[in-house]
Coordinates of C-alpha atoms and ligand atoms in Angstrom, one line a residue:
X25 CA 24.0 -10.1 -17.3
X26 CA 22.5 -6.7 -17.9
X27 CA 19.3 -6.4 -15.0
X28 CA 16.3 -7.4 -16.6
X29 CA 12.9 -4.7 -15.3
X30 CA 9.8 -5.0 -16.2
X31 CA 7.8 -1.7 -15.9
X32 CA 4.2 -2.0 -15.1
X33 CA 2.3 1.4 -15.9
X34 CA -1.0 2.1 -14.5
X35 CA -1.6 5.9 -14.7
X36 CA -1.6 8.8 -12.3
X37 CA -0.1 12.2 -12.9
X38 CA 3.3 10.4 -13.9
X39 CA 2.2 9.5 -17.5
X40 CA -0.1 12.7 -18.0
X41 CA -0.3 15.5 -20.1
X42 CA -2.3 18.3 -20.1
X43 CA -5.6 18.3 -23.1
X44 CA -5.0 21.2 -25.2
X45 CA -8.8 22.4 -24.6
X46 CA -10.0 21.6 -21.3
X47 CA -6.5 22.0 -19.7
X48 CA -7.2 19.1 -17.5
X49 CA -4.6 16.1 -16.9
X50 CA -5.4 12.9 -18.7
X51 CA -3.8 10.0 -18.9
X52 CA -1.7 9.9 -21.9
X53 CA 0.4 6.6 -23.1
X54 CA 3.4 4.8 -22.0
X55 CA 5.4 5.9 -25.3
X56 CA 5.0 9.8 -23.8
X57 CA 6.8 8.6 -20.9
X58 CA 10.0 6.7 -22.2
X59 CA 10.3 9.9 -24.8
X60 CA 10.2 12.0 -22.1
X61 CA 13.1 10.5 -19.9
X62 CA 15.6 9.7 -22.5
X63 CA 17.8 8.7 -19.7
X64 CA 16.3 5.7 -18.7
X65 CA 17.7 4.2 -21.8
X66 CA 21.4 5.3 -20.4
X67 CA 20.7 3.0 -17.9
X68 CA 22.4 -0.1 -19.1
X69 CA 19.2 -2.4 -18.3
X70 CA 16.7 -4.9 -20.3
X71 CA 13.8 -2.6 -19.8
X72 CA 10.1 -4.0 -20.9
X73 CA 7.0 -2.5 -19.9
X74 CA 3.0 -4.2 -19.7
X75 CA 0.4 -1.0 -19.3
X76 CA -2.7 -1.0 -18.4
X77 CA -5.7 -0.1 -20.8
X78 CA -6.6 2.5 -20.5
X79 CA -4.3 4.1 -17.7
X80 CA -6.0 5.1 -14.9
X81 CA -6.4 7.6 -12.5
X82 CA -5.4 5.9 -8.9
X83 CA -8.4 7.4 -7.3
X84 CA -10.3 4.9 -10.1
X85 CA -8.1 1.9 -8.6
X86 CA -10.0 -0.9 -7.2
X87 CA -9.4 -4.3 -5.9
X88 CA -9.4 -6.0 -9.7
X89 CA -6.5 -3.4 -10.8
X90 CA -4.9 -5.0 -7.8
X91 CA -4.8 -8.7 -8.9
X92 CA -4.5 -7.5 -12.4
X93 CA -0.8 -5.8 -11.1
X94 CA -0.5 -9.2 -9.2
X95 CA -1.2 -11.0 -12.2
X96 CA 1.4 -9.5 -14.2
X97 CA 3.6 -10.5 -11.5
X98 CA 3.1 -13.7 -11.5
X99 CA 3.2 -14.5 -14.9
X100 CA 6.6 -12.6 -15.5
X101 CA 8.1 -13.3 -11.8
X102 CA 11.1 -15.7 -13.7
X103 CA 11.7 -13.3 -16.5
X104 CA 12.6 -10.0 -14.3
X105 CA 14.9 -9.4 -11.9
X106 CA 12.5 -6.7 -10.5
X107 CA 9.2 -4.7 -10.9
X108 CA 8.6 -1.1 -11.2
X109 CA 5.1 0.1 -10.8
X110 CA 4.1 3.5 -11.8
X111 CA 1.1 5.2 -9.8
X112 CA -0.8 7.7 -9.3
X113 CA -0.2 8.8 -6.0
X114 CA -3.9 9.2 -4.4
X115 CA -3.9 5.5 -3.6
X116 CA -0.7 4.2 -4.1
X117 CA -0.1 3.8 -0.4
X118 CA -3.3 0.9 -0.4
X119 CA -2.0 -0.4 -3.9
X120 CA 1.4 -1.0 -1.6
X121 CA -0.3 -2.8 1.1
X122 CA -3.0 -4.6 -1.3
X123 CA 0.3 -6.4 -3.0
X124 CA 2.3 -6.6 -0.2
X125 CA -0.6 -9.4 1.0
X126 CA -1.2 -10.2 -2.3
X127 CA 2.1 -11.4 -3.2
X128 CA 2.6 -13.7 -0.9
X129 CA 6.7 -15.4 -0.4
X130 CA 7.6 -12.4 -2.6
X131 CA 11.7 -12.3 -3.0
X132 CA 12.2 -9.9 -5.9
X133 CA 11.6 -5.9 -5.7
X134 CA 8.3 -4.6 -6.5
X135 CA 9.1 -0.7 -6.6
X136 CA 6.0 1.6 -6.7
X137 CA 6.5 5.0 -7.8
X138 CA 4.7 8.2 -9.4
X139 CA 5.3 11.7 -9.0
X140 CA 3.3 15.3 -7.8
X141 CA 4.0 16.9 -11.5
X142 CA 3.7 15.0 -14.7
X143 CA 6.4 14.1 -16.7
X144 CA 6.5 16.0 -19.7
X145 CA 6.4 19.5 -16.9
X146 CA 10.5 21.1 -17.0
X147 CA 10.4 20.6 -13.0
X148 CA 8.8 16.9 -13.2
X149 CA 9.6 15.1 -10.0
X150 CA 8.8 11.9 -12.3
X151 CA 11.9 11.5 -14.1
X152 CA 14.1 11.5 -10.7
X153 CA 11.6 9.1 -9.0
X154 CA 11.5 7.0 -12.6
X155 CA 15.4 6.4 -12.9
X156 CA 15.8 5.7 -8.8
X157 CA 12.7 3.3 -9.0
X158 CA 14.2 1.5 -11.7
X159 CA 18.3 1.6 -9.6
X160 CA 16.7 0.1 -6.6
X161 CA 14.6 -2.9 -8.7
X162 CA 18.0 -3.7 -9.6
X163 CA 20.1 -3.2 -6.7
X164 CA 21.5 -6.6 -5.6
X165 CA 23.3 -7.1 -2.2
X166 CA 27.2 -8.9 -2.0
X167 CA 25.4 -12.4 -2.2
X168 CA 24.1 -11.6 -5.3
X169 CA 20.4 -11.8 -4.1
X170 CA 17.9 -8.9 -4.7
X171 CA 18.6 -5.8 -2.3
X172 CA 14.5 -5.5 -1.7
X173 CA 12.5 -8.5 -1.4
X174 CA 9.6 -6.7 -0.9
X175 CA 6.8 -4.0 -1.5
X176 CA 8.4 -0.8 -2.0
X177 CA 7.1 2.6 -2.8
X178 CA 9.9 4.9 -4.0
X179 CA 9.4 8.7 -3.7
X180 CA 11.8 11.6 -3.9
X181 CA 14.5 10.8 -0.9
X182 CA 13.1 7.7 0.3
X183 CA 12.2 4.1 -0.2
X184 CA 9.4 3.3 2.1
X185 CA 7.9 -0.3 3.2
X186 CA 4.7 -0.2 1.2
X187 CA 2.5 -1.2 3.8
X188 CA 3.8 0.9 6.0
X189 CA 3.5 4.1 4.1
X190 CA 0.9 7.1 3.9
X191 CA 0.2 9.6 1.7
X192 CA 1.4 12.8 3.8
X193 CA 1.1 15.7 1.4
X194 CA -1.1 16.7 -1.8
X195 CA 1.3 19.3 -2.5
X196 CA 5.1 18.3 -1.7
X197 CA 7.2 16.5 -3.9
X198 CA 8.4 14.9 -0.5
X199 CA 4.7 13.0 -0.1
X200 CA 5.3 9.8 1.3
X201 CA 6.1 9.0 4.9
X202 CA 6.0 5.4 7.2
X203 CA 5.3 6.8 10.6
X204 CA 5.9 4.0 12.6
X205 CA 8.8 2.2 10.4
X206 CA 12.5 3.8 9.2
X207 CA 13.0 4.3 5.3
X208 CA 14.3 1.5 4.0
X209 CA 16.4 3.4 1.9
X210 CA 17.8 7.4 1.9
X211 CA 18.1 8.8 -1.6
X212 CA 20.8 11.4 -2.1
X213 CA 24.1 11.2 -3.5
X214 CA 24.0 7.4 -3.5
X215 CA 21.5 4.6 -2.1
X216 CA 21.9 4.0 1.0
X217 CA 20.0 1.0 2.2
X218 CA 19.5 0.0 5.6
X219 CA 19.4 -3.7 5.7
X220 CA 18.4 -3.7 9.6
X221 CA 15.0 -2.8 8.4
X222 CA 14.6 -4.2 4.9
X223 CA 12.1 -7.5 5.1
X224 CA 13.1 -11.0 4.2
X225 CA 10.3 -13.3 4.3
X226 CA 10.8 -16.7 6.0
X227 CA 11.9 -19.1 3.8
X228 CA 12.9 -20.1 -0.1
X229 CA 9.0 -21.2 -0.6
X230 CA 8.1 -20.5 -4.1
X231 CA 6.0 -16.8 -4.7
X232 CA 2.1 -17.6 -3.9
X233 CA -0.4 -14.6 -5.6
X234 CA -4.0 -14.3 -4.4
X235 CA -6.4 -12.5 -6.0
X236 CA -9.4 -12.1 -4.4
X237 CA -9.9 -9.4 -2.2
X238 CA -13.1 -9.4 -0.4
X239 CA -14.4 -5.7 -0.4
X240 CA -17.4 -6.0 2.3
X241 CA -15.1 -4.1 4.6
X242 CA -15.2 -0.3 5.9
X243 CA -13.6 2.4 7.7
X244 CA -15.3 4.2 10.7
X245 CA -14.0 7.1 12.2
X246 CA -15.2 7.8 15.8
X247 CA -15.8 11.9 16.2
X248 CA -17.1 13.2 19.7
X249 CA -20.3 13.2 19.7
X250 CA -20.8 10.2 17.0
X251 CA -24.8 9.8 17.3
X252 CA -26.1 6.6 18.5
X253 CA -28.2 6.3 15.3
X254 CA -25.2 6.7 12.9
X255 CA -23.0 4.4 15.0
X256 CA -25.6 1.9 14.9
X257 CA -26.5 2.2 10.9
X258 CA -23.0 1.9 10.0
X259 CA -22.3 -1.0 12.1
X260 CA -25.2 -3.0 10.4
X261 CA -24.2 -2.0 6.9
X262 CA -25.7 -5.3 4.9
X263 CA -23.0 -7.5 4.3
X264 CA -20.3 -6.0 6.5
X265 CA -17.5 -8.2 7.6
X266 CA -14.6 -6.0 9.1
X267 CA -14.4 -2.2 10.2
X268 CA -11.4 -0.3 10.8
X269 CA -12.6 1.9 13.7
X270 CA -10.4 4.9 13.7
X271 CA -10.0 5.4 17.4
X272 CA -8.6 9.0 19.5
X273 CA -4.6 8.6 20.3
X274 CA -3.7 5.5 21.6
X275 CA -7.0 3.4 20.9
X276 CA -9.3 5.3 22.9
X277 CA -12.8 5.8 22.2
X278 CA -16.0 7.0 24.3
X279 CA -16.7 5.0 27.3
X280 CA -20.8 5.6 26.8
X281 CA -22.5 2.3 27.6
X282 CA -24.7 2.4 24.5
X283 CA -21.5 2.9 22.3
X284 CA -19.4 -0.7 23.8
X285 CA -22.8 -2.4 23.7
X286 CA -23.3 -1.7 20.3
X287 CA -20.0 -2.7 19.1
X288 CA -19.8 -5.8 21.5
X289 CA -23.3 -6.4 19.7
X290 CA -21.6 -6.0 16.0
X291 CA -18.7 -8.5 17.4
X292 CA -20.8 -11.1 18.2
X293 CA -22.5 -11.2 14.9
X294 CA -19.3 -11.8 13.4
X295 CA -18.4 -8.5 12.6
X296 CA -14.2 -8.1 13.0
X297 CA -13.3 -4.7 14.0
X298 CA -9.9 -3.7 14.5
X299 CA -8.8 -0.7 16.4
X300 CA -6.5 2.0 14.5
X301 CA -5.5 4.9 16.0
X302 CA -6.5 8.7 14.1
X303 CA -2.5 10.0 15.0
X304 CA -0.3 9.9 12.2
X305 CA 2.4 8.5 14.1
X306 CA 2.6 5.5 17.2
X307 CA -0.1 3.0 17.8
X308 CA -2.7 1.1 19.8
X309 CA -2.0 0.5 23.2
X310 CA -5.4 -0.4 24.9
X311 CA -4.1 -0.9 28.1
X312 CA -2.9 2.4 28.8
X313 CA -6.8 4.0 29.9
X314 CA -9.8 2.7 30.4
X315 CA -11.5 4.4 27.3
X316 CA -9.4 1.9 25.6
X317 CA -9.5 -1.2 27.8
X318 CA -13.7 -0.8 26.7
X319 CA -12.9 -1.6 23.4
X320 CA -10.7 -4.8 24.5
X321 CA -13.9 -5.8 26.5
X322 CA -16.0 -5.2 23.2
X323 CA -14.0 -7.5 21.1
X324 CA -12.5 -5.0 19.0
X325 CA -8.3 -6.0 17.8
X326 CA -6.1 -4.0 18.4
X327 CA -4.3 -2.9 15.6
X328 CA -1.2 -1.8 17.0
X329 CA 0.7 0.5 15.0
X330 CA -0.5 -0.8 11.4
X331 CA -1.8 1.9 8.9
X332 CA -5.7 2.3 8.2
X333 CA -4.4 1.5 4.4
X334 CA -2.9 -1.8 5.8
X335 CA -5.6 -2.6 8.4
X336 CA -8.4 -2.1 5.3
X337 CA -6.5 -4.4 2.5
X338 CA -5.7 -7.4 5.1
X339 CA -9.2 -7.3 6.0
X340 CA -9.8 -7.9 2.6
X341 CA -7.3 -10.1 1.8
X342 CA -7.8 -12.3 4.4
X343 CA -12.1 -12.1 4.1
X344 CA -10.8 -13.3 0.4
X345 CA -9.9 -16.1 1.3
X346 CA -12.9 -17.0 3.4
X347 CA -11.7 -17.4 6.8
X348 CA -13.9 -17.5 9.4
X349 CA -14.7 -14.2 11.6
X350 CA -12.2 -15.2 14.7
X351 CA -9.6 -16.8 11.9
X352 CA -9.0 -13.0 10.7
X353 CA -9.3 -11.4 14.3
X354 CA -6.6 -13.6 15.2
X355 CA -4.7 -12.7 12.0
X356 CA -5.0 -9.0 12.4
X357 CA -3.3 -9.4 15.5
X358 CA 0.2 -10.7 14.1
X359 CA 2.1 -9.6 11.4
X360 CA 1.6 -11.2 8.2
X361 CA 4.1 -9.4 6.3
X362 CA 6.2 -6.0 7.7
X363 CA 3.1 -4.2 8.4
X364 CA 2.8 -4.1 12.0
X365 CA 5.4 -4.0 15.0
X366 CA 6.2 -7.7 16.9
Ligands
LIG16 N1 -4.9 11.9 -9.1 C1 -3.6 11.4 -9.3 C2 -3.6 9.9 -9.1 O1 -3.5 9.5 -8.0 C3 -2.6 12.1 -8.5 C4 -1.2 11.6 -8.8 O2 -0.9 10.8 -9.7 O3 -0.3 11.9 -8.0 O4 -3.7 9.1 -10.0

């Protein structure tokens, strides 16, 4: 049985070509991809594709696109063997972590890739990133069962946990990077997977999607010298159920009295904040200084060494399903799916 893929195209610099007048990059059609990579039909696959209409720029994704992907899923999950989304790269790292919650007992591939140049340029990054997407959606292991279980995004020499990925560089074709968690595969001669790291999730209980995402959440980024005011306008945003507060090293933040009492204040009107930390790489530890240990006192989670673009989508996912304020505190402090540390 030849591997049967579906392709799911969205957008992004992948599927563009530059407009003859304004020399800008627009979205262009699916058909402009496949006749660009000829070799994809070397590969000896069942290849179908679903795109979306119009393809979009990813910095135009929101949380419908989201359960519109998801939806695709779902309805094709016994047809494929695997799923290759194609991205643009701006927020492909939060599309990852959106569908990693999203798809919920997930046990086939769900590859994500895009690329830095567009397809139809002579040193496209796409086509290499294409072909390898489309390998790994159909790697099986010796039992026969799908090598990734999982949400995956694919770029250059690595295969990354989606919702432990980042967007590292606007410029490099190397652009993806999980700080806190190994690649789940190296890309060079071959494939090399490391199945110490790649996730199986517990159980054979059929795939469950959810699709509402609950978008009355936000990011705050503490700066030195964050005025009261602004701390305190942000914090009663109408409507605001979770904030990511983006926190100095290892969870630290000031120790100001006004500061704790005003998020202690946001906490107990039901407001879940979950502490991230600003570095790039490690985590949350707020036991390690006392600038930290505040926040613990205030009721802010501790995030531990999840991404901002995980900690923001499972504060939506889980709002989306209308649990109750401690119900998701208590949830963004275990690991749901891969995306944070035990
Ligand atoms: N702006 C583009 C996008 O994210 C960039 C890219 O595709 O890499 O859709």
């Amino acid at each position: 049985m030849k591997p049967r893929i579906l392709i799911i195209y969205t957008g992004g610099t992948i599927g563009m070509i530059e407009n003859p007048i304004t020399r800008a990059l627009q979205p262009f059609d699916f058909n402009h991809l496949i006749d660009n990579v000829p070799k994809v039909s070397k590969l000896d696959y069942d290849i179908d594709h679903r795109q979306f209409e119009p393809p979009i720029d990813s910095s135009n994704m929101r949380p419908e696109h989201w359960a519109e992907i998801a939806v695709i899923i779902e309805r094709e999950y016994d047809r494929y063997d695997g799923f290759v989304v194609l991205h643009g790269t701006d927020t492909m790292a939060y599309t990852a972590s959106a569908l990693s919650f999203m798809l919920e007992n997930l046990h086939k591939p769900v590859i994500i890739t895009g690329s830095q140049l567009p397809i139809g340029e002579v040193r496209t990054d796409g086509e290499e990133n294409l072909i390898t997407a489309l390998q790994v959606a159909a790697a099986i292991d010796s039992r026969g069962e799908p090598m990734v279980q999982e949400v995956a995004i694919l770029f250059e020499n690595h295969l990354w946990r989606g919702n432990r990925s980042t967007k590292m560089s606007a410029d490099n074709f190397d652009a993806f990077k999980s700080n806190n968690y190994p690649p789940l595969a190296d890309i060079g001669l071959g494939i090399e997977f490391d199945t110490d790291a790649l996730y199986r999730s517990p159980g054979h209980r059929p795939l469950k999607v959810r699709h509402v995402m609950d978008t009355a959440v936000m990011v705050l980024e503490v700066t030195p010298g964050l005025p009261e005011y602004t701390l305190q306008h942000l914090l009663h945003t109408p409507g605001i159920k979770g904030i990511v507060l983006k926190t100095f090293g290892a969870g630290n933040a000031p120790t100001d009295k006004w500061f704790l009492k005003a998020l202690n204040d946001a906490v107990a009107r039901g407001i879940v904040i979950v502490n991230v930390t600003q570095c790039v790489n490690g985590g949350v530890d707020d036991t390690r200084y006392e600038t930290g240990n505040g926040l613990a006192t205030a009721g802010v989670v501790s995030g531990r060494d999840i991404t901002v673009e995980a900690a923001i989508t499972k504060l939506m996912y889980l709002f989306g399903m209308n649990l109750e304020p401690n119900v998701v505190a208590n949830y963004m402090r275990h690991n749901l799916c891969g995306e944070i540390s035990d």
